[in-house]
Structures are given as structure tokens and as C-alpha cells.
XYZ file of C-alpha atoms in Angstrom:
201
model
C 24.857 74.775 -31.597
C 28.413 73.568 -30.749
C 28.740 76.392 -28.386
C 25.747 75.345 -26.774
C 27.251 71.942 -26.445
C 30.187 72.750 -25.300
C 28.747 74.958 -22.297
C 26.636 71.947 -21.372
C 29.339 69.565 -21.542
C 31.714 72.064 -19.251
C 29.002 72.525 -16.753
C 28.181 68.739 -16.266
C 31.690 68.175 -15.947
C 32.342 70.689 -13.100
C 29.437 69.668 -11.355
C 30.720 65.932 -11.654
C 33.901 66.832 -10.201
C 32.186 68.938 -7.283
C 30.271 65.696 -6.538
C 33.230 63.193 -6.552
C 35.135 65.711 -3.821
C 32.191 66.070 -1.633
C 31.172 62.790 -1.789
C 34.649 61.017 -0.930
C 35.185 61.815 2.808
C 37.764 59.345 3.469
C 40.202 60.972 1.430
C 40.345 63.860 4.028
C 40.713 61.291 6.716
C 43.310 59.498 4.743
C 45.368 62.385 4.562
C 44.953 63.370 8.569
C 46.332 59.678 9.362
C 49.238 59.719 7.155
C 52.529 59.888 9.442
C 54.123 63.259 9.841
C 57.111 63.497 7.861
C 60.384 63.014 9.809
C 63.446 65.842 9.593
C 65.780 64.483 7.222
C 69.381 64.306 8.698
C 71.451 66.915 6.711
C 74.620 65.228 7.459
C 76.023 64.173 4.068
C 76.634 60.359 3.392
C 80.128 58.847 4.660
C 80.769 61.452 7.202
C 80.732 60.159 10.892
C 78.804 63.056 13.175
C 80.846 61.973 16.143
C 83.957 63.421 14.566
C 82.801 66.546 13.848
C 83.050 68.422 17.773
C 80.066 70.693 16.593
C 77.948 67.890 16.324
C 76.935 65.021 18.716
C 76.648 61.482 18.744
C 72.777 62.126 18.311
C 73.424 64.286 15.436
C 72.315 67.600 17.390
C 74.598 70.045 17.858
C 75.471 70.703 21.804
C 73.556 73.476 23.521
C 75.620 76.240 24.236
C 76.724 76.743 27.995
C 75.191 79.409 29.694
C 78.554 81.017 30.882
C 80.058 81.282 27.416
C 80.391 84.731 26.206
C 78.708 86.379 29.083
C 81.024 88.339 31.316
C 81.854 86.011 34.309
C 81.036 87.505 37.831
C 83.924 86.260 39.615
C 84.384 87.531 43.078
C 87.027 90.145 44.057
C 90.442 88.948 45.185
C 91.089 88.875 48.665
C 94.779 89.885 50.102
C 96.131 86.985 51.875
C 99.482 87.272 53.704
C 101.594 84.374 52.917
C 104.097 83.539 55.655
C 107.667 82.916 54.458
C 108.603 79.104 54.304
C 110.897 77.687 56.310
C 110.196 80.473 59.456
C 108.586 78.478 62.542
C 106.461 80.734 64.901
C 106.716 79.154 68.366
C 104.550 80.594 71.137
C 106.971 81.250 74.038
C 105.694 80.043 77.462
C 104.766 82.998 79.621
C 107.676 83.245 81.951
C 107.515 83.751 85.830
C 107.475 87.295 87.148
C 110.794 87.970 88.274
C 111.077 88.761 92.139
C 114.119 90.604 92.919
C 114.829 90.362 96.682
C 116.447 93.443 97.777
C 118.859 93.047 100.687
C 117.405 94.560 103.446
C 119.142 98.095 104.378
C 121.020 98.189 107.114
C 119.519 100.522 110.151
C 122.701 100.896 111.230
C 123.884 104.717 110.862
C 126.696 106.930 111.801
C 126.079 110.628 112.977
C 128.673 112.828 113.739
C 128.226 116.044 116.253
C 130.370 119.124 115.691
C 133.498 120.033 116.926
C 133.269 121.925 120.363
C 136.194 124.012 121.602
C 137.028 123.196 125.630
C 136.677 125.958 127.755
C 140.444 126.015 129.170
C 141.455 126.716 125.364
C 143.334 123.370 124.974
C 141.630 122.167 121.799
C 138.062 120.567 120.160
C 136.164 117.617 121.286
C 133.941 115.857 118.300
C 131.729 112.712 118.991
C 130.383 110.584 116.522
C 127.754 107.678 117.412
C 126.464 104.718 115.888
C 122.889 104.439 115.827
C 120.735 101.150 115.037
C 117.049 101.665 115.209
C 116.260 104.160 118.017
C 119.441 103.093 120.242
C 123.004 103.917 120.455
C 125.116 100.968 119.930
C 128.578 102.607 120.218
C 130.037 106.244 120.975
C 133.580 107.406 119.520
C 135.506 110.672 119.422
C 137.176 111.856 116.325
C 138.646 114.790 118.183
C 140.041 115.240 121.494
C 142.627 117.654 123.111
C 146.395 116.346 122.815
C 149.501 117.328 124.581
C 150.872 117.255 127.895
C 147.998 117.174 130.640
C 145.393 117.190 128.036
C 146.485 113.693 127.037
C 145.676 112.556 130.238
C 142.145 114.318 130.674
C 141.424 113.089 127.222
C 142.109 109.384 127.874
C 140.298 109.510 130.763
C 137.195 110.760 129.125
C 137.553 108.437 126.181
C 137.549 105.536 128.627
C 134.575 106.718 130.591
C 132.195 107.487 127.600
C 133.152 105.891 124.380
C 132.772 102.332 123.218
C 129.782 100.250 123.271
C 129.792 99.462 126.922
C 130.809 103.047 127.830
C 128.373 105.410 129.678
C 126.793 107.029 126.435
C 125.476 103.427 125.570
C 124.441 102.981 129.015
C 122.667 105.983 129.452
C 121.281 106.554 125.895
C 121.443 110.443 126.239
C 124.027 112.779 126.953
C 123.385 113.550 130.686
C 126.746 112.011 131.823
C 129.026 112.215 135.045
C 131.462 114.850 134.857
C 135.168 113.216 134.582
C 137.000 114.315 137.643
C 140.152 116.696 136.429
C 138.948 116.675 133.102
C 135.877 119.263 133.496
C 136.060 121.404 130.372
C 136.990 118.170 128.255
C 133.606 116.475 129.568
C 131.756 119.730 128.910
C 133.157 119.758 125.269
C 132.307 115.927 124.879
C 128.578 116.277 126.007
C 128.066 119.425 124.125
C 129.175 117.454 120.655
C 127.275 114.290 121.929
C 124.071 116.171 122.152
C 124.173 117.630 119.163
C 124.645 114.169 117.089
C 121.646 112.801 119.283
C 119.455 115.536 118.010
C 120.332 114.675 114.486
C 119.640 111.002 115.055
C 116.538 111.446 116.446
């Protein structure tokens, strides 16, 4: 009898509990409307969070920078040539080209004929001419027979042919008039003069 009573009493209690739980819908709604629990700051009381470098003034730890711990990709060093201090580089102005004015070469030249032996055996005659351009401007004798009558004959030939106004300059050739009484000396003179003119022109 007691067992049956206990069984009926337990069944009734459990049934009442189920009815209570199902019949109170506001209980779950109240639980849903409750505010969510805020995180508790783990910082102990009496400690200033701003004093800790790992904790910011807001209590949150600073975010690690993206470059911390990562290998830095720095650009390759470039070689730069540094100028020594104190040295000035001044660009020189282009200098004007040097014009060397050569003195005009003299067209005057001296041409010497060979020594020619006179036919009478008294000596040699050698003539030298001075040429300017294509013209004979002077005639001189470097050798003439000398001694005795040869001096007289040589003097006559020299006076007639030589100089800047003699017959050589006047005729511009070896076609000279023979000096009287000095035929051998005149022929030798004309022979040396002809050879000098051939060299000059």
C-alpha cells in the first residue's frame, strides 16, 4: 500500500513539474532579454593600465606591427661615388682654335751651274743665278780665270753679264752676246749659265 502511494505521489509531482515548465513561456523570453555579460578587465585593482607598455590606455594590448619579426625586404645598396670635399670642378670655356700664320716661304732661290773649263786653258768659269718665281733677277760668277790678261777678259765678261741689270737678267736666257777679246771666257760662262737655268726651270 505504501509503495503504491509513493508511486502515485512521485508520478503526480513529476507531472506537475512538467506542466509548470511548459506553461511558463516568459521564463525563456526573460532569459533571452537579459543583457549579455561584459568581459571583465583582468587588470588588478590599483594598477594603471597606461603604465604598462604592453597595455594601452584602453586596456587593450597594442596590435603587433606587420613588419615586426618579418624579414625586411630592403632595396639593394647602390654605389654612389662621393666627390671629395673642397674640390671644385670648373668647366673650362672652349678655347678658340689656334691659327698659326706661317710666314710665306720665300720664292727666291739660288741655283748654281757647274764649273766649266775655258778652251784656252786659263781657268774655270762658274755661274750662279738668283731666281724669283719663274724669273732670273740676278747673275753672279763664283769662279773666273785670273792672272795676267785673264783678269782683263774676266772683268769684261763680269761687267757685261752679271748683276741685276746685266745681259743675263735682260735676256732671261743663255743666248748672250760674246764679249770681244774674251771669247773662251764668254763660251764657258754661257755653258755654266745654261746648266743653272735648266736646274731652276
